[in-house]
Amino acid sequence: EYPQSAAIDLRCVNMVADLWHAPAPKNGQAVGTNTIGSSEACMLGGMAMKWRWRKRMEAAGKPTDKPNLVCGPVQICWHKFARYWDVELREIPMRPGQLFMDPKRMIEACDENTIGVVPTFGVTYTGNYEFPQPLHDALDKFQADTGIDIDMHIDAASGGFLAPFVAPDIVWDFRLPRVKSISASGHKFGLAPLGCGWVIWRDEEALPQELVFNVDYLGGQIGTFAINFS
C-alpha cells in the first residue's frame, strides 16, 4: 500500500516539475513532495532556504543567528514560518497604487542575512501576480553590486496551476535561475478534491539532505521530507 502510494506521489511530482520547467533530473526523478496544503509546502520551501543560507554563512565563517525573509504582506503562513523557525520577517507593505512587492523596496530590505525572497504568484487579496522576473533581475544587480547571492521561493498557491495554461509566456518558474523551489495548492486550481499542496525543488542540491528522512517500515525504502507523515 505505502510503496504504491509513494510511487503515485513521485509520478505526480514529475508532472508538476515538468509543468514548472524544472531542469531534467539526473536520475529521472524530480525533487518534491505532496503536502496537506500550500501552507505546509511553504514551510518546507522556507526550511530549505534557511538551511541553505546557514550552510553558506557557516562556510564563510559568518554568524547565523539573525536570518530574515523578504516577502509581500499577503500570507499568514509566512508569519507562522518566521515565528516557528526564528526568522525575522521583512514584509514589503502595500500602499496606494502599489498592492504588491516591487523591486526597489525589496532590495532595500535585503542584506547578507536574507535567506530568500518570496514573491506571491497570485496575491490572496487581489489575485494579482507579484511578477518574479523583475524581482529576479533586481537580485542579479544586487549580487553584482554587493556579492550577496539571494535565492527565491515562489509561493504560487493560486497561480501555479493557472499561468502555465492561460499565460504561458510569463516567466515565473524554474526558468529563472534564482528560483530554488515553488509551492502551490492542489485544491485551488490543481483539480484535487481535498486538501493538497505541492512543493518542488529545482534539483537535489536545493533540498538539504538533513531535511530528508528515510523510512523503511512501510514495505519499502521511502524518503520523506514533509512535516505531516502519519
GROMACS .gro file of C-alpha atoms in nm:
model
  230
    1GLU     CA    1   0.000   0.000   0.000
    2TYR     CA    2   0.255   0.259   0.109
    3PRO     CA    3   0.512   0.190  -0.168
    4GLN     CA    4   0.237   0.220  -0.430
    5SER     CA    5   0.113   0.546  -0.275
    6ALA     CA    6   0.471   0.676  -0.282
    7ALA     CA    7   0.505   0.573  -0.648
    8ILE     CA    8   0.191   0.770  -0.737
    9ASP     CA    9   0.328   1.069  -0.546
   10LEU     CA   10   0.659   1.054  -0.736
   11ARG     CA   11   0.481   1.039  -1.071
   12CYS     CA   12   0.279   1.347  -0.978
   13VAL     CA   13   0.595   1.527  -0.862
   14ASN     CA   14   0.750   1.463  -1.204
   15MET     CA   15   0.442   1.601  -1.379
   16VAL     CA   16   0.433   1.917  -1.169
   17ALA     CA   17   0.809   1.971  -1.202
   18ASP     CA   18   0.779   1.941  -1.579
   19LEU     CA   19   0.487   2.186  -1.581
   20TRP     CA   20   0.704   2.438  -1.394
   21HIS     CA   21   1.008   2.388  -1.620
   22ALA     CA   22   1.236   2.226  -1.364
   23PRO     CA   23   1.569   2.112  -1.512
   24ALA     CA   24   1.572   1.748  -1.622
   25PRO     CA   25   1.661   1.541  -1.313
   26LYS     CA   26   1.985   1.343  -1.321
   27ASN     CA   27   1.822   1.017  -1.213
   28GLY     CA   28   1.486   1.066  -1.384
   29GLN     CA   29   1.309   1.166  -1.063
   30ALA     CA   30   1.227   1.529  -0.983
   31VAL     CA   31   1.264   1.654  -0.625
   32GLY     CA   32   0.942   1.739  -0.444
   33THR     CA   33   0.651   1.612  -0.241
   34ASN     CA   34   0.280   1.643  -0.186
   35THR     CA   35   0.158   1.809   0.134
   36ILE     CA   36  -0.174   1.864   0.309
   37GLY     CA   37  -0.191   2.217   0.167
   38SER     CA   38   0.014   2.505   0.035
   39SER     CA   39   0.098   2.631   0.385
   40GLU     CA   40   0.290   2.314   0.463
   41ALA     CA   41   0.452   2.337   0.120
   42CYS     CA   42   0.562   2.694   0.201
   43MET     CA   43   0.705   2.579   0.535
   44LEU     CA   44   0.915   2.316   0.359
   45GLY     CA   45   1.040   2.563   0.099
   46GLY     CA   46   1.126   2.808   0.376
   47MET     CA   47   1.310   2.547   0.581
   48ALA     CA   48   1.524   2.452   0.283
   49MET     CA   49   1.604   2.820   0.221
   50LYS     CA   50   1.714   2.865   0.581
   51TRP     CA   51   1.930   2.551   0.578
   52ARG     CA   52   2.100   2.651   0.250
   53TRP     CA   53   2.165   3.004   0.377
   54ARG     CA   54   2.306   2.873   0.705
   55LYS     CA   55   2.546   2.643   0.522
   56ARG     CA   56   2.672   2.932   0.308
   57MET     CA   57   2.721   3.156   0.609
   58GLU     CA   58   2.898   2.886   0.811
   59ALA     CA   59   3.128   2.815   0.516
   60ALA     CA   60   3.217   3.186   0.510
   61GLY     CA   61   3.275   3.191   0.886
   62LYS     CA   62   2.987   3.432   0.946
   63PRO     CA   63   2.719   3.429   1.220
   64THR     CA   64   2.386   3.259   1.151
   65ASP     CA   65   2.177   3.393   1.438
   66LYS     CA   66   1.985   3.668   1.254
   67PRO     CA   67   1.819   3.525   0.942
   68ASN     CA   68   1.550   3.726   0.766
   69LEU     CA   69   1.297   3.661   0.492
   70VAL     CA   70   1.162   3.921   0.246
   71CYS     CA   71   0.807   3.897   0.107
   72GLY     CA   72   0.491   4.095   0.045
   73PRO     CA   73   0.216   4.126   0.312
   74VAL     CA   74  -0.006   3.852   0.178
   75GLN     CA   75   0.010   3.515   0.353
   76ILE     CA   76  -0.028   3.425   0.720
   77CYS     CA   77   0.176   3.109   0.661
   78TRP     CA   78   0.492   3.317   0.627
   79HIS     CA   79   0.422   3.478   0.965
   80LYS     CA   80   0.392   3.127   1.105
   81PHE     CA   81   0.712   3.015   0.934
   82ALA     CA   82   0.906   3.313   1.070
   83ARG     CA   83   0.785   3.252   1.424
   84TYR     CA   84   0.828   2.874   1.421
   85TRP     CA   85   1.180   2.883   1.275
   86ASP     CA   86   1.305   3.205   1.438
   87VAL     CA   87   1.338   3.414   1.122
   88GLU     CA   88   1.284   3.791   1.101
   89LEU     CA   89   1.002   3.861   0.855
   90ARG     CA   90   1.057   4.171   0.642
   91GLU     CA   91   0.726   4.240   0.472
   92ILE     CA   92   0.702   4.495   0.194
   93PRO     CA   93   0.378   4.678   0.284
   94MET     CA   94   0.102   4.768   0.044
   95ARG     CA   95   0.048   5.134  -0.035
   96PRO     CA   96  -0.192   5.329  -0.259
   97GLY     CA   97  -0.137   5.226  -0.618
   98GLN     CA   98   0.117   4.960  -0.516
   99LEU     CA   99  -0.052   4.641  -0.399
  100PHE     CA  100   0.242   4.404  -0.432
  101MET     CA  101   0.615   4.380  -0.370
  102ASP     CA  102   0.823   4.594  -0.605
  103PRO     CA  103   1.194   4.550  -0.687
  104LYS     CA  104   1.314   4.877  -0.531
  105ARG     CA  105   1.161   4.823  -0.188
  106MET     CA  106   1.251   4.454  -0.198
  107ILE     CA  107   1.619   4.533  -0.248
  108GLU     CA  108   1.611   4.789   0.033
  109ALA     CA  109   1.504   4.508   0.269
  110CYS     CA  110   1.775   4.261   0.161
  111ASP     CA  111   2.116   4.200   0.318
  112GLU     CA  112   2.356   3.911   0.372
  113ASN     CA  113   2.123   3.763   0.635
  114THR     CA  114   1.834   3.731   0.389
  115ILE     CA  115   1.763   3.361   0.346
  116GLY     CA  116   1.541   3.430   0.046
  117VAL     CA  117   1.279   3.641  -0.128
  118VAL     CA  118   0.924   3.508  -0.171
  119PRO     CA  119   0.706   3.654  -0.446
  120THR     CA  120   0.340   3.553  -0.427
  121PHE     CA  121   0.228   3.441  -0.769
  122GLY     CA  122  -0.141   3.506  -0.714
  123VAL     CA  123  -0.190   3.753  -0.427
  124THR     CA  124  -0.463   3.642  -0.188
  125TYR     CA  125  -0.646   3.976  -0.169
  126THR     CA  126  -0.641   4.083  -0.532
  127GLY     CA  127  -0.540   3.786  -0.747
  128ASN     CA  128  -0.251   3.994  -0.885
  129TYR     CA  129   0.077   3.826  -0.969
  130GLU     CA  130   0.391   3.952  -0.797
  131PHE     CA  131   0.591   3.903  -1.116
  132PRO     CA  132   0.912   3.718  -1.024
  133GLN     CA  133   1.112   3.827  -1.333
  134PRO     CA  134   1.167   4.194  -1.229
  135LEU     CA  135   1.247   4.085  -0.872
  136HIS     CA  136   1.490   3.824  -1.006
  137ASP     CA  137   1.664   4.083  -1.226
  138ALA     CA  138   1.693   4.323  -0.931
  139LEU     CA  139   1.855   4.047  -0.724
  140ASP     CA  140   2.102   3.985  -1.008
  141LYS     CA  141   2.205   4.351  -0.997
  142PHE     CA  142   2.217   4.340  -0.616
  143GLN     CA  143   2.459   4.048  -0.633
  144ALA     CA  144   2.672   4.224  -0.894
  145ASP     CA  145   2.692   4.531  -0.668
  146THR     CA  146   2.738   4.359  -0.330
  147GLY     CA  147   2.840   3.998  -0.390
  148ILE     CA  148   2.536   3.877  -0.194
  149ASP     CA  149   2.356   3.586  -0.362
  150ILE     CA  150   1.988   3.551  -0.261
  151ASP     CA  151   1.758   3.263  -0.352
  152MET     CA  152   1.390   3.283  -0.442
  153HIS     CA  153   1.095   3.066  -0.343
  154ILE     CA  154   0.779   3.121  -0.547
  155ASP     CA  155   0.457   3.097  -0.346
  156ALA     CA  156   0.233   3.004  -0.638
  157ALA     CA  157  -0.062   2.893  -0.426
  158SER     CA  158  -0.318   3.001  -0.684
  159GLY     CA  159  -0.114   3.095  -0.992
  160GLY     CA  160   0.095   2.781  -1.021
  161PHE     CA  161  -0.179   2.581  -1.188
  162LEU     CA  162  -0.324   2.874  -1.384
  163ALA     CA  163  -0.038   3.059  -1.552
  164PRO     CA  164   0.109   2.756  -1.735
  165PHE     CA  165  -0.219   2.723  -1.924
  166VAL     CA  166  -0.364   3.075  -1.955
  167ALA     CA  167  -0.043   3.283  -1.959
  168PRO     CA  168   0.243   3.051  -2.062
  169ASP     CA  169   0.461   3.340  -2.178
  170ILE     CA  170   0.502   3.474  -1.823
  171VAL     CA  171   0.846   3.368  -1.697
  172TRP     CA  172   0.791   3.298  -1.330
  173ASP     CA  173   0.911   2.945  -1.257
  174PHE     CA  174   1.234   2.742  -1.275
  175ARG     CA  175   1.324   2.919  -1.597
  176LEU     CA  176   1.460   3.183  -1.356
  177PRO     CA  177   1.792   3.053  -1.214
  178ARG     CA  178   1.740   3.200  -0.865
  179VAL     CA  179   1.416   3.010  -0.816
  180LYS     CA  180   1.514   2.714  -0.599
  181SER     CA  181   1.164   2.600  -0.500
  182ILE     CA  182   0.798   2.652  -0.586
  183SER     CA  183   0.487   2.571  -0.385
  184ALA     CA  184   0.122   2.562  -0.491
  185SER     CA  185  -0.220   2.445  -0.379
  186GLY     CA  186  -0.364   2.136  -0.542
  187HIS     CA  187  -0.709   2.212  -0.405
  188LYS     CA  188  -0.742   2.558  -0.562
  189PHE     CA  189  -0.679   2.508  -0.932
  190GLY     CA  190  -0.488   2.179  -0.932
  191LEU     CA  191  -0.812   1.977  -0.951
  192ALA     CA  192  -0.761   1.796  -0.618
  193PRO     CA  193  -1.093   1.739  -0.436
  194LEU     CA  194  -0.939   1.750  -0.087
  195GLY     CA  195  -0.666   1.948   0.087
  196CYS     CA  196  -0.346   1.910  -0.116
  197GLY     CA  197  -0.030   2.107  -0.179
  198TRP     CA  198   0.287   2.062  -0.379
  199VAL     CA  199   0.642   2.180  -0.331
  200ILE     CA  200   0.907   2.122  -0.596
  201TRP     CA  201   1.279   2.199  -0.572
  202ARG     CA  202   1.497   2.288  -0.868
  203ASP     CA  203   1.728   1.990  -0.811
  204GLU     CA  204   1.875   1.770  -0.540
  205GLU     CA  205   2.122   2.040  -0.438
  206ALA     CA  206   1.836   2.276  -0.349
  207LEU     CA  207   1.698   2.038  -0.084
  208PRO     CA  208   1.944   1.991   0.206
  209GLN     CA  209   1.979   1.623   0.285
  210GLU     CA  210   1.943   1.694   0.657
  211LEU     CA  211   1.573   1.752   0.589
  212VAL     CA  212   1.521   1.412   0.425
  213PHE     CA  213   1.424   1.113   0.642
  214ASN     CA  214   1.435   0.755   0.516
  215VAL     CA  215   1.153   0.529   0.632
  216ASP     CA  216   1.189   0.153   0.596
  217TYR     CA  217   0.899   0.013   0.796
  218LEU     CA  218   0.618   0.054   0.543
  219GLY     CA  219   0.701  -0.214   0.289
  220GLY     CA  220   0.998  -0.046   0.124
  221GLN     CA  221   1.256   0.231   0.145
  222ILE     CA  222   1.073   0.564   0.128
  223GLY     CA  223   1.231   0.907   0.161
  224THR     CA  224   1.009   1.165   0.328
  225PHE     CA  225   1.059   1.534   0.394
  226ALA     CA  226   0.704   1.653   0.453
  227ILE     CA  227   0.610   1.775   0.802
  228ASN     CA  228   0.298   1.557   0.811
  229PHE     CA  229   0.354   1.186   0.756
  230SER     CA  230   0.104   0.988   0.960
   0.00000   0.00000   0.00000
